[in-house]
XYZ file of C-alpha atoms in Angstrom:
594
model
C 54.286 88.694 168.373
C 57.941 89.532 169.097
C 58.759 88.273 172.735
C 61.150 91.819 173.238
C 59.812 93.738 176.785
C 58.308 97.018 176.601
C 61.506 99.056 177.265
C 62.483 102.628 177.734
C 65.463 102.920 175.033
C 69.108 103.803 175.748
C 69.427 106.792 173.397
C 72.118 109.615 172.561
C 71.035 113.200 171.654
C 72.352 114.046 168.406
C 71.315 116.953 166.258
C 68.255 117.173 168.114
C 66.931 114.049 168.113
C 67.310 111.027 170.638
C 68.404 108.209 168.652
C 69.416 104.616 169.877
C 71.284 102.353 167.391
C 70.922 98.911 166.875
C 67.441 98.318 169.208
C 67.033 94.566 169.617
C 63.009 93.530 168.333
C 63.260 89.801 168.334
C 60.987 87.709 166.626
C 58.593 84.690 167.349
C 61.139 82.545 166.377
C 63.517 83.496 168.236
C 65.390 85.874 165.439
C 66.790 89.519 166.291
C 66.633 92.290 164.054
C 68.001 95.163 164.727
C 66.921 98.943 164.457
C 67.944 102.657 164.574
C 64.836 104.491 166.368
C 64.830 108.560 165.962
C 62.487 110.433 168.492
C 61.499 113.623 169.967
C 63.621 115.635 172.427
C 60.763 115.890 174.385
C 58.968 113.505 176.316
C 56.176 111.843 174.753
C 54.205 109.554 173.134
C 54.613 109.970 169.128
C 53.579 108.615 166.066
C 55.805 106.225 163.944
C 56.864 106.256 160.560
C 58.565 102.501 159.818
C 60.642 101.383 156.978
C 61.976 97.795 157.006
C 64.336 96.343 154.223
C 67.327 94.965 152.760
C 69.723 97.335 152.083
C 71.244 98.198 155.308
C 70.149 100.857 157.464
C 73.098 102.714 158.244
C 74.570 102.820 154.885
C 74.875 106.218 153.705
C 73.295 107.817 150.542
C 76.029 110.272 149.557
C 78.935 107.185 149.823
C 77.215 103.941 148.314
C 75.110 105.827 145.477
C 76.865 108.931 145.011
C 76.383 109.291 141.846
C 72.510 109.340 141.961
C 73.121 111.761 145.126
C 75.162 114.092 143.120
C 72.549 114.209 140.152
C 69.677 114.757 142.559
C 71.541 117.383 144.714
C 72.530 119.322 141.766
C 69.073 119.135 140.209
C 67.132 119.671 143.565
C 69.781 122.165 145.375
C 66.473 122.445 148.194
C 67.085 118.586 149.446
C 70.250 119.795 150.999
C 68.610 122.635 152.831
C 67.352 122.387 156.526
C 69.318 119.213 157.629
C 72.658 118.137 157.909
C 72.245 114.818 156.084
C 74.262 112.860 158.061
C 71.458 110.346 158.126
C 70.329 110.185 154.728
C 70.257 106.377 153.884
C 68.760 105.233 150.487
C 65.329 105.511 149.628
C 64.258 106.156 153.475
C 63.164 109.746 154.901
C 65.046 111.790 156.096
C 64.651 111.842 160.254
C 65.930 115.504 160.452
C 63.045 116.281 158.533
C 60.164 114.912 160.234
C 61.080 113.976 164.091
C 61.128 117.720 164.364
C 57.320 118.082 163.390
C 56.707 115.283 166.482
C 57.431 111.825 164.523
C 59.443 108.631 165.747
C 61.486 107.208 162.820
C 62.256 103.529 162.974
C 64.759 101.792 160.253
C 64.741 98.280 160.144
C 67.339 95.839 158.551
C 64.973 93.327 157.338
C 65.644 89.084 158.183
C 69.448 88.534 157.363
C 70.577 91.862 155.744
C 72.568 94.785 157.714
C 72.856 94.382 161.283
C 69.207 91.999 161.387
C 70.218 88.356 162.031
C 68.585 85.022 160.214
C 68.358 83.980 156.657
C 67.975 86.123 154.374
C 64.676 85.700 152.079
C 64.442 88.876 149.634
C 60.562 89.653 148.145
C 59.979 86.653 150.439
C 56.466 85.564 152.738
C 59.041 85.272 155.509
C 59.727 89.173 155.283
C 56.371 89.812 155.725
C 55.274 87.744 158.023
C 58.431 89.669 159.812
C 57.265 93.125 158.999
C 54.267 92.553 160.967
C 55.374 91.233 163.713
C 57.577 94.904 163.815
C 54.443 96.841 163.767
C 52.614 95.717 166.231
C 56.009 95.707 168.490
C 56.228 99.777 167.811
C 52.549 100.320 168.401
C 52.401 99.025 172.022
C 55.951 101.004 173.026
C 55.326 103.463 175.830
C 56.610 106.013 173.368
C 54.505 105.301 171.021
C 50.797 106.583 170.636
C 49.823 103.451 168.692
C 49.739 104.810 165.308
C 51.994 103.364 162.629
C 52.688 104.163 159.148
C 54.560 102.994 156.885
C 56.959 104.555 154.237
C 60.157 104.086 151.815
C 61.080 103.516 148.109
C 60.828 100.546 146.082
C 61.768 97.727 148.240
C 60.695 99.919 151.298
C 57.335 100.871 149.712
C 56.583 96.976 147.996
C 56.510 95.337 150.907
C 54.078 97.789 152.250
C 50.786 96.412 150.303
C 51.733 93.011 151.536
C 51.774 93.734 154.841
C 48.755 96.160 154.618
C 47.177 93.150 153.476
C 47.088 91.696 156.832
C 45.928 93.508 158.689
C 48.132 94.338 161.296
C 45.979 96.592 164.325
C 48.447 99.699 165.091
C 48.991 100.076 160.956
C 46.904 103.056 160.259
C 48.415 104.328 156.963
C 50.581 103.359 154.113
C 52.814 105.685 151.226
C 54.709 102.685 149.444
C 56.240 105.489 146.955
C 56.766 103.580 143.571
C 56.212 99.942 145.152
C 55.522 96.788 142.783
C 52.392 94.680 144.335
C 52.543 91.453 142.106
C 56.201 90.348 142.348
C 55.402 87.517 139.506
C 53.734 89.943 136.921
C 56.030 93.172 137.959
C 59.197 91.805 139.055
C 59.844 88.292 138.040
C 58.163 87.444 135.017
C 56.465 90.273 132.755
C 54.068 88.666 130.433
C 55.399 85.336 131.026
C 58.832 86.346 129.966
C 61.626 85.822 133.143
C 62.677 89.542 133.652
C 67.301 89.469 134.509
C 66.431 91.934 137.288
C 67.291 90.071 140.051
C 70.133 88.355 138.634
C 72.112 92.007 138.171
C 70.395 93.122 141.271
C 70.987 90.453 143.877
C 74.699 90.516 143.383
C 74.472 94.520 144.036
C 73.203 93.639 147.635
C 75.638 91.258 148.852
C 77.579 93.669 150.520
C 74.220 94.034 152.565
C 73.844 91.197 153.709
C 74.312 89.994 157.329
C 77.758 88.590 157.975
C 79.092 90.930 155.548
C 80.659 92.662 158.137
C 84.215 94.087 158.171
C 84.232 93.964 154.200
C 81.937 96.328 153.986
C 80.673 99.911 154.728
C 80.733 101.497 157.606
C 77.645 103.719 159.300
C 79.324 107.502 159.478
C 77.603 107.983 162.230
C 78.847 105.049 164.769
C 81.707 104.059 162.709
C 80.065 99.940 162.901
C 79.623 98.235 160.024
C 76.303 98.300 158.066
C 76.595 94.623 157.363
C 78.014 93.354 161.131
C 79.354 92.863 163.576
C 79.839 89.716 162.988
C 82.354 89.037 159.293
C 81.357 85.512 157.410
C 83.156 83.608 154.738
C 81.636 83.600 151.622
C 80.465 79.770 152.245
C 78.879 80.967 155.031
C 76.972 83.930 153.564
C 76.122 81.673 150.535
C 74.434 79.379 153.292
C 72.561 82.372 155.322
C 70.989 83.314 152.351
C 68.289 81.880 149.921
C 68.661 81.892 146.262
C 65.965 83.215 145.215
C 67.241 83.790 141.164
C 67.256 79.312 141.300
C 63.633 79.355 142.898
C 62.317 82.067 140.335
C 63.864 80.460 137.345
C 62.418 77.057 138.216
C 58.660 77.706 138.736
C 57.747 80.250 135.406
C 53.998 79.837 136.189
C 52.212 81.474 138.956
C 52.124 78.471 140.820
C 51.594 79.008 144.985
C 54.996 79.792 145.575
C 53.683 82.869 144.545
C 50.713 83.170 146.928
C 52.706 85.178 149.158
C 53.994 88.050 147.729
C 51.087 88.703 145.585
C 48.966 90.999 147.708
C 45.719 90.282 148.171
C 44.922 94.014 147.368
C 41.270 93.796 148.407
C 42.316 93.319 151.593
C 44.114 96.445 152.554
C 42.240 98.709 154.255
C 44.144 101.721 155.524
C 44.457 105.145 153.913
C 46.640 105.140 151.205
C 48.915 107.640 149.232
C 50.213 105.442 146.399
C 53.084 107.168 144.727
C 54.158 105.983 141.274
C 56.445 106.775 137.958
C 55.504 107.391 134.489
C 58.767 105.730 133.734
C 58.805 103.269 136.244
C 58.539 100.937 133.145
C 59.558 97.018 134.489
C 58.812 97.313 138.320
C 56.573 99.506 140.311
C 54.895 101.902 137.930
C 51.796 99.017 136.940
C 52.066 98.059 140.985
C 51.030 101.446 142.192
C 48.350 101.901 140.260
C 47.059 98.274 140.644
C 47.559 99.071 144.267
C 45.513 102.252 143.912
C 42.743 100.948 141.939
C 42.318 97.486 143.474
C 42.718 98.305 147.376
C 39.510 97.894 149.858
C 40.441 100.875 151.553
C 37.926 103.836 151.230
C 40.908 106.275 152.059
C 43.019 106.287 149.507
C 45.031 108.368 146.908
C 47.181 108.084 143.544
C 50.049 110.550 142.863
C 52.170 110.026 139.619
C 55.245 111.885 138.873
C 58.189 111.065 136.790
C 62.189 111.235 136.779
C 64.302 108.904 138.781
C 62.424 106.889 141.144
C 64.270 108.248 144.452
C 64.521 112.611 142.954
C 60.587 113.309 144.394
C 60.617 110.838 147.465
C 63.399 113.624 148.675
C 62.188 117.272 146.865
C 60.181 119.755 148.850
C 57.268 118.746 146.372
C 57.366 115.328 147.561
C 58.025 115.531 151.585
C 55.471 118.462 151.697
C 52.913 115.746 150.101
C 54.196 112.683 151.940
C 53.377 115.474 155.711
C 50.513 115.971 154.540
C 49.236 112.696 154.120
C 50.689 111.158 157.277
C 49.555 114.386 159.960
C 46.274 114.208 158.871
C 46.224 110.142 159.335
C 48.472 109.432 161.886
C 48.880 112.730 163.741
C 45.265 113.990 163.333
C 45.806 117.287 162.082
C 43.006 119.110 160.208
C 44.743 120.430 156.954
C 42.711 119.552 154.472
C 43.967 116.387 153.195
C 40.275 115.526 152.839
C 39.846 117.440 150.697
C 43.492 116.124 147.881
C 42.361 115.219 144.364
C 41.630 111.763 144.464
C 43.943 111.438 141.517
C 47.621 113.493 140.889
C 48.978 113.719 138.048
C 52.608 115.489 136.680
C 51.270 115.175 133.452
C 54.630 114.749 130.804
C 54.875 117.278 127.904
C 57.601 117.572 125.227
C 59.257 120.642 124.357
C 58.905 120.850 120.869
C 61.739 122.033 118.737
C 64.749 119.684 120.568
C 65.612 117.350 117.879
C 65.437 113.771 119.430
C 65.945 115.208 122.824
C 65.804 114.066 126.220
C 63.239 116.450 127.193
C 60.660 117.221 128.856
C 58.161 118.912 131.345
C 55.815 118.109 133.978
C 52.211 119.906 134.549
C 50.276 119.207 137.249
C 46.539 118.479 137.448
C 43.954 117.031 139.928
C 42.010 114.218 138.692
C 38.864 112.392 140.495
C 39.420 109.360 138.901
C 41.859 106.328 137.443
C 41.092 106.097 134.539
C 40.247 109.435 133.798
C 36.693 109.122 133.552
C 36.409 111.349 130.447
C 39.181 109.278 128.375
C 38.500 108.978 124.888
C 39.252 105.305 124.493
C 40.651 104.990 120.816
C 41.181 101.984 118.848
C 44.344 102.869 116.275
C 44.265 99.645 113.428
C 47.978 98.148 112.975
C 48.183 98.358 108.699
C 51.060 95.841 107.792
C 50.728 96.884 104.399
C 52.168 100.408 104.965
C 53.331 100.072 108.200
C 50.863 102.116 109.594
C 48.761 102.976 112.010
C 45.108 103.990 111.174
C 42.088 104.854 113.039
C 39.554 102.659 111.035
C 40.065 99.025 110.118
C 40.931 97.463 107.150
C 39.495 95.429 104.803
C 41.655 93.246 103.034
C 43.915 90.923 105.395
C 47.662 91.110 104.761
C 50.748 90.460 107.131
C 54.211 91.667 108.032
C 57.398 89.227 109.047
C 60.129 90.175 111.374
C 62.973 88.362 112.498
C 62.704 88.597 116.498
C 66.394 89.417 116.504
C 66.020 92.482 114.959
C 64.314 95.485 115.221
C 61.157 93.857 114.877
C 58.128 96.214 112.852
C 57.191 99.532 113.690
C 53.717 100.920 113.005
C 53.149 105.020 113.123
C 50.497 107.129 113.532
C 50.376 110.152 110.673
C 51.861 113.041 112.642
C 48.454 115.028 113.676
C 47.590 118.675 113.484
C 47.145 119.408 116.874
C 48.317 118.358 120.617
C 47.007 115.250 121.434
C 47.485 113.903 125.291
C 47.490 110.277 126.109
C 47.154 109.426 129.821
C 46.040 106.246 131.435
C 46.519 102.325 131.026
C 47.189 100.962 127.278
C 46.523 97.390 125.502
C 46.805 95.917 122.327
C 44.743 93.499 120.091
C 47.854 91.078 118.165
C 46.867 88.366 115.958
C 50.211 87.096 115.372
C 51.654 82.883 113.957
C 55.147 82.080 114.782
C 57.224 79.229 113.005
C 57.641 77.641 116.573
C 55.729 76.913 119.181
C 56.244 79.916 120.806
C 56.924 83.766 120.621
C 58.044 86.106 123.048
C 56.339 89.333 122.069
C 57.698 92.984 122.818
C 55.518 96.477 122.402
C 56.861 99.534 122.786
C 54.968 103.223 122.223
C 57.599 105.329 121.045
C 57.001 109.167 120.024
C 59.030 110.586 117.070
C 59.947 114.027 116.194
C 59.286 116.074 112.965
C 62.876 115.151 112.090
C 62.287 111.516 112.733
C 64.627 111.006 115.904
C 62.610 109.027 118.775
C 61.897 111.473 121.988
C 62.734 109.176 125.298
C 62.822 110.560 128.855
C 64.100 110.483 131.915
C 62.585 107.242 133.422
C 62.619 105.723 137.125
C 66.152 103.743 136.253
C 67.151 104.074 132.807
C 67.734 108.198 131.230
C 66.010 106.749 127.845
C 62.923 105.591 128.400
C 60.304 105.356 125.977
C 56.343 106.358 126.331
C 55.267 102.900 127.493
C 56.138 99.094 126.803
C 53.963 95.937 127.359
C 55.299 92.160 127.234
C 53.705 88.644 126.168
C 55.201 84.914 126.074
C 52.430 83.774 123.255
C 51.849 80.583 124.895
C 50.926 82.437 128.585
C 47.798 83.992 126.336
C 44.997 82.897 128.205
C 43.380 86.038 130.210
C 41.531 85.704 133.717
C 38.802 86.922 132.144
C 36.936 87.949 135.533
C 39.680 90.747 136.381
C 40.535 91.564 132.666
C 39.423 95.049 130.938
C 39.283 96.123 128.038
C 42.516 98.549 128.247
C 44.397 96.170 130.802
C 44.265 92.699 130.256
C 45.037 90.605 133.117
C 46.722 87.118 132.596
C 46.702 84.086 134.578
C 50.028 83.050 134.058
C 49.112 79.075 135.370
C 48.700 77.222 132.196
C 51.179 76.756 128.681
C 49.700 76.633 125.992
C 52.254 75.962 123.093
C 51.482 77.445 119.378
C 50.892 75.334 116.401
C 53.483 76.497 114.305
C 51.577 78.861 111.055
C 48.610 79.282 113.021
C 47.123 82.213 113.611
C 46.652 83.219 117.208
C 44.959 85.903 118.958
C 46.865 87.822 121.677
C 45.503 90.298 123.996
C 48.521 92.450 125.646
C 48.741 94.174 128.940
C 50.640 97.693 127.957
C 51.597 99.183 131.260
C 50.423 102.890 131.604
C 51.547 106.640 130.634
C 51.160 110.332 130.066
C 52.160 112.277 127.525
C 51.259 114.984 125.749
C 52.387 114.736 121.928
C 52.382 117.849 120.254
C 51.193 118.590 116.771
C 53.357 117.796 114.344
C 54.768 114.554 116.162
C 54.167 111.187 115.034
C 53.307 108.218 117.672
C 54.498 104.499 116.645
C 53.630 101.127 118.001
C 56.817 99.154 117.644
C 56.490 94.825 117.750
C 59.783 93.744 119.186
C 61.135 89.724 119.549
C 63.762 91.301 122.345
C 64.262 94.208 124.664
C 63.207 97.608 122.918
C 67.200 99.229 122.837
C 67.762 102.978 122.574
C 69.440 103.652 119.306
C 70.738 107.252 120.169
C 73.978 108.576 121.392
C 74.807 107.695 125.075
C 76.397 109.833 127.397
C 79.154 107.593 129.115
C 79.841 110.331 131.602
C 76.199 110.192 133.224
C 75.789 109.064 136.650
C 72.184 109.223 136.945
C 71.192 105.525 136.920
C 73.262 102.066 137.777
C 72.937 100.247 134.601
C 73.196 100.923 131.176
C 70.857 103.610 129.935
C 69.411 101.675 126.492
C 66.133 101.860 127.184
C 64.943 99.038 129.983
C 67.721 99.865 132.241
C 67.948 96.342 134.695
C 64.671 94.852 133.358
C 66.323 92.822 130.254
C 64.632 89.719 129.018
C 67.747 87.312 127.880
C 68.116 84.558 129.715
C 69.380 81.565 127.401
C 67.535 78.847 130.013
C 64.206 80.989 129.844
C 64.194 81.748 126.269
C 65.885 79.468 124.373
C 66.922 80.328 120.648
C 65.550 77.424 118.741
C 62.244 78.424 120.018
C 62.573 82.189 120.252
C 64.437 82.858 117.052
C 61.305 81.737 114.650
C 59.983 83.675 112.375
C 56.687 86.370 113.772
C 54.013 87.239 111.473
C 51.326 90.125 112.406
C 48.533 90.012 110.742
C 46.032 92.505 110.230
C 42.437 93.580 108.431
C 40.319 91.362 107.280
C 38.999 90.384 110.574
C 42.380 90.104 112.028
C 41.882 93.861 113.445
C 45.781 94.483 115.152
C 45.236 97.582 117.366
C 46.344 99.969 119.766
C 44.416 101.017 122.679
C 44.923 104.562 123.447
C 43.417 106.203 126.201
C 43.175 109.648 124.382
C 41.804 112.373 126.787
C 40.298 115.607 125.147
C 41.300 118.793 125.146
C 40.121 121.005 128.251
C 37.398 123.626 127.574
């Protein structure tokens, strides 16, 4: 437990709120982080709704990402309304929009980043083991009625099922909004294969960091830098910080370094709104709904939407959701949050007639279940003579070669004569030989119009995302076959198994989930890649939307020379299929409503 005194805060009224900056909670080892606290006017005791993280708590929205502010803004003119947003910080709420309906809001600069001192550990035990420690510290304030929640984006909402996981007493609910549970499978490695986020992401943050101080931002509000007070040299910082790109890259298996920040899901009890992205592709979409389906708690609820992973967190649609959730668990209002669809979904639709757009439309439904427990699960046969996709197998065996530094093979679906709607988790059955003793093995689902250009959408951090993608390193093929299914193979990742080079192999593959509506006339493909799936449209050099290059995977590249090295890598695939070697697709098809 922290060792900070129950205290009565120093606090200014601003914009009708008391807030008090920089609130000392020090930790059991001696370590002070620091936090901006938002209450009521009026006296009280209040529930609070916690976000703890990395990337600096008074750092404004509208200056450090301005460009995703602008996009959202001009698409969502209603996030603007009814607050001044001189508070907005990135991928938190908003406090002018929820200490008003009788909230506390408490931002926390997590161990070594913003104005939090200590070394800094990101997607670390350490964090955790931190976060906790901050709960329980807000639930026994006097101003405080004892219930927390939790909420944020991304980092803000991943570190939620870990700490849910332990259980802390004065946690009573939970919305990590698009928030990866199993760093290893969803962050680190996917399928075995060492994902470049954090090596274009880590650098983003140093700025950040603790000790960053007079080189960086300041808070509009105090005029204090986000990243002081203190300014360090870059030895220094290098030293206060952990590098967590060497640890990652040197243990590829999940080994027990992992054991803490894979959450034991079965523990986490309290009521959950898990919020994920159909494009989410690389990160949090598969956490969410791992988080959804695998959690102990009997309170719980899945909401999928799509767009940029920080638009909905901020609409009306979103907040309005997010009240909901939290006054009926923390507040105890009776609004009928009992009785919420289970199961949310903005279910994606293409507008037909765009040739090769970016397009697209969201329809909302209530579901009871995830899966959707009248899916129609369909098994499409991979036909390498014809490059097809067909619905019964073959007979006769044959293959197809690709070089996996090109554009691999693509297998299609005969364009149908009516709308067909694919929502839910994916797989696929690969019996594949490599001429080395390994092969790195790419899927993408891919949609096509009647003119033959690809239809991609706006995804949660790249503007051309495709319907769904799924990774496998060959030689991480072994499944945990107590937690595998059918349509989402689970992997152990602890054991390499190298190929015999010509030898045929059989390769179950974990494609991560999505919704789409394809309608008639549209042709669905199954595309088997050796390297990142790359958008091969025009790109708009002017859009500000995302960070990184919009080509399709946005940060979540797989090329790392150490991890994947060429002489291995660079052999020769072959995909085999009929004959007994049945290559398929697992769709989860779901029929047409009567």
């Amino acid at each position: 437990m922290p060792n900070a005194a129950l205290h009565e805060l120093n606090f200014e009224i601003r914009d009708g709120m008391r807030v008090s900056w920089d609130v000392p909670v020090t930790m059991s080892d001696g370590v002070t982080l620091r936090a901006d606290i938002f209450r009521p006017i009026e006296e009280g005791r209040y529930p609070v709704i916690m976000s703890y993280g990395c990337y600096a708590k008074g750092l404004s929205f509208q200056e450090a990402y301005a460009g995703q502010w602008e996009v959202m803004t001009r698409d969502f003119p209603a996030i603007m309304q009814g607050t001044s947003n001189k508070y907005q910080c990135w991928e938190v709420i908003d406090p002018e929009r929820w200490v008003p309906d009788g909230y506390i809001v408490i931002r926390l600069d997590s161990r070594g980043a913003g104005r939090s001192e200590g070394v800094q550990s990101v997607w670390s035990e350490e964090e955790i083991k931190d976060y906790y420690e901050c709960i329980e510290w807000a639930g026994e304030q006097p101003w405080s009625n004892g219930n927390v929640g939790l909420h944020g984006i991304s980092y803000y909402g991943a570190n939620q099922w870990h700490v849910a996981s332990l259980q802390p007493p004065h946690l009573k609910a939970i919305i990590p909004w698009e928030g990866t549970s199993d760093w290893y499978r969803e962050v680190f490695y996917h399928g075995g294969i060492r994902s470049g986020f954090l090596d274009l992401w880590l650098p983003r943050q140093l700025p950040m960091q603790h000790g960053y101080g007079e080189r960086g931002r300041k808070n509009p509000n105090t005029g204090e830098p986000v990243a002081g007070p203190e300014t360090l040299t870059d030895e220094e910082l290098a030293r206060n910080r952990v590098d967590k790109v060497a640890e990652v890259r040197a243990r590829p298996l999940a080994d027990d370094y992992y054991h803490g920040v894979i959450a034991d899901l079965s523990k986490v009890s309290v009521p959950i709104l898990s919020a994920a992205n159909w494009g989410g592709q690389g990160l949090h979409l598969r956490g969410n709904i791992e988080g959804f389906t695998q959690a102990g708690s009997q309170d719980k609820w899945l909401e999928v939407h799509g767009l940029e992973h920080w638009t909905h967190y901020y609409t009306p649609y979103g907040v309005d959701l997010q009240k909901r959730f939290f006054d009926y668990f923390l507040r105890g209002v009776d609004n009928g949050w009992d009785k919420q669809p289970k199961v949310t979904l903005q279910v994606r639709h293409i507008d037909p007639g765009a040739k090769g757009s970016i397009t697209g439309r969201f329809v909302q439904r209530g579901e009871d279940t995830w899966p959707l427990e009248r899916t129609e699960w369909t098994r499409l046969y991979l036909q390498a003579n014809g490059a097809g996709l067909q619905n019964e197998p073959i007979e006769t065996s044959t293959y197809c070669e690709y070089d996996p530094t090109g554009a691999g093979a693509t297998f299609t679906w005969p364009a149908q004569d009516k709308d067909i709607e694919i929502t839910g988790p994916l797989a696929a059955k690969l019996f594949i030989s490599s001429s080395t003793i390994d092969a790195d093995i790419f899927l993408v689902v891919r949609v096509f119009d009647p003119f033959g250009a690809e239809v991609v959408f706006r995804g949660a951090m790249d503007i051309h995302t495709p319907v769904a993608q799924g990774w496998l390193r060959a030689s991480h093929r072994r499944l945990d076959v107590e937690r595998s299914l059918p349509y989402r193979p689970y992997h152990s990742h602890t054991v390499k198994e190298p190929l015999v080079p010509g030898e045929i192999y059989e390769l179950d593959v974990e494609i991560w989930p999505t919704s789409v509506v394809i309608p008639a006339g549209y042709r669905l493909a199954l595309t088997v890649r050796g390297k990142d799936y790359e958008y091969e449209g025009e790109i708009d050099q002017s859009d500000k939307t995302h960070r990184y290059p919009s080509r399709g995977v946005g940060p979540f590249v797989h090329n790392d020379p150490l991890d994947r090295p060429s002489k291995i890598f660079n052999g020769k695939v072959r995909v085999y299929t009929g004959g007994g070697y049945d290559s398929c697709l697992i769709l989860p098809v779901i029929p047409a409503a009567q």
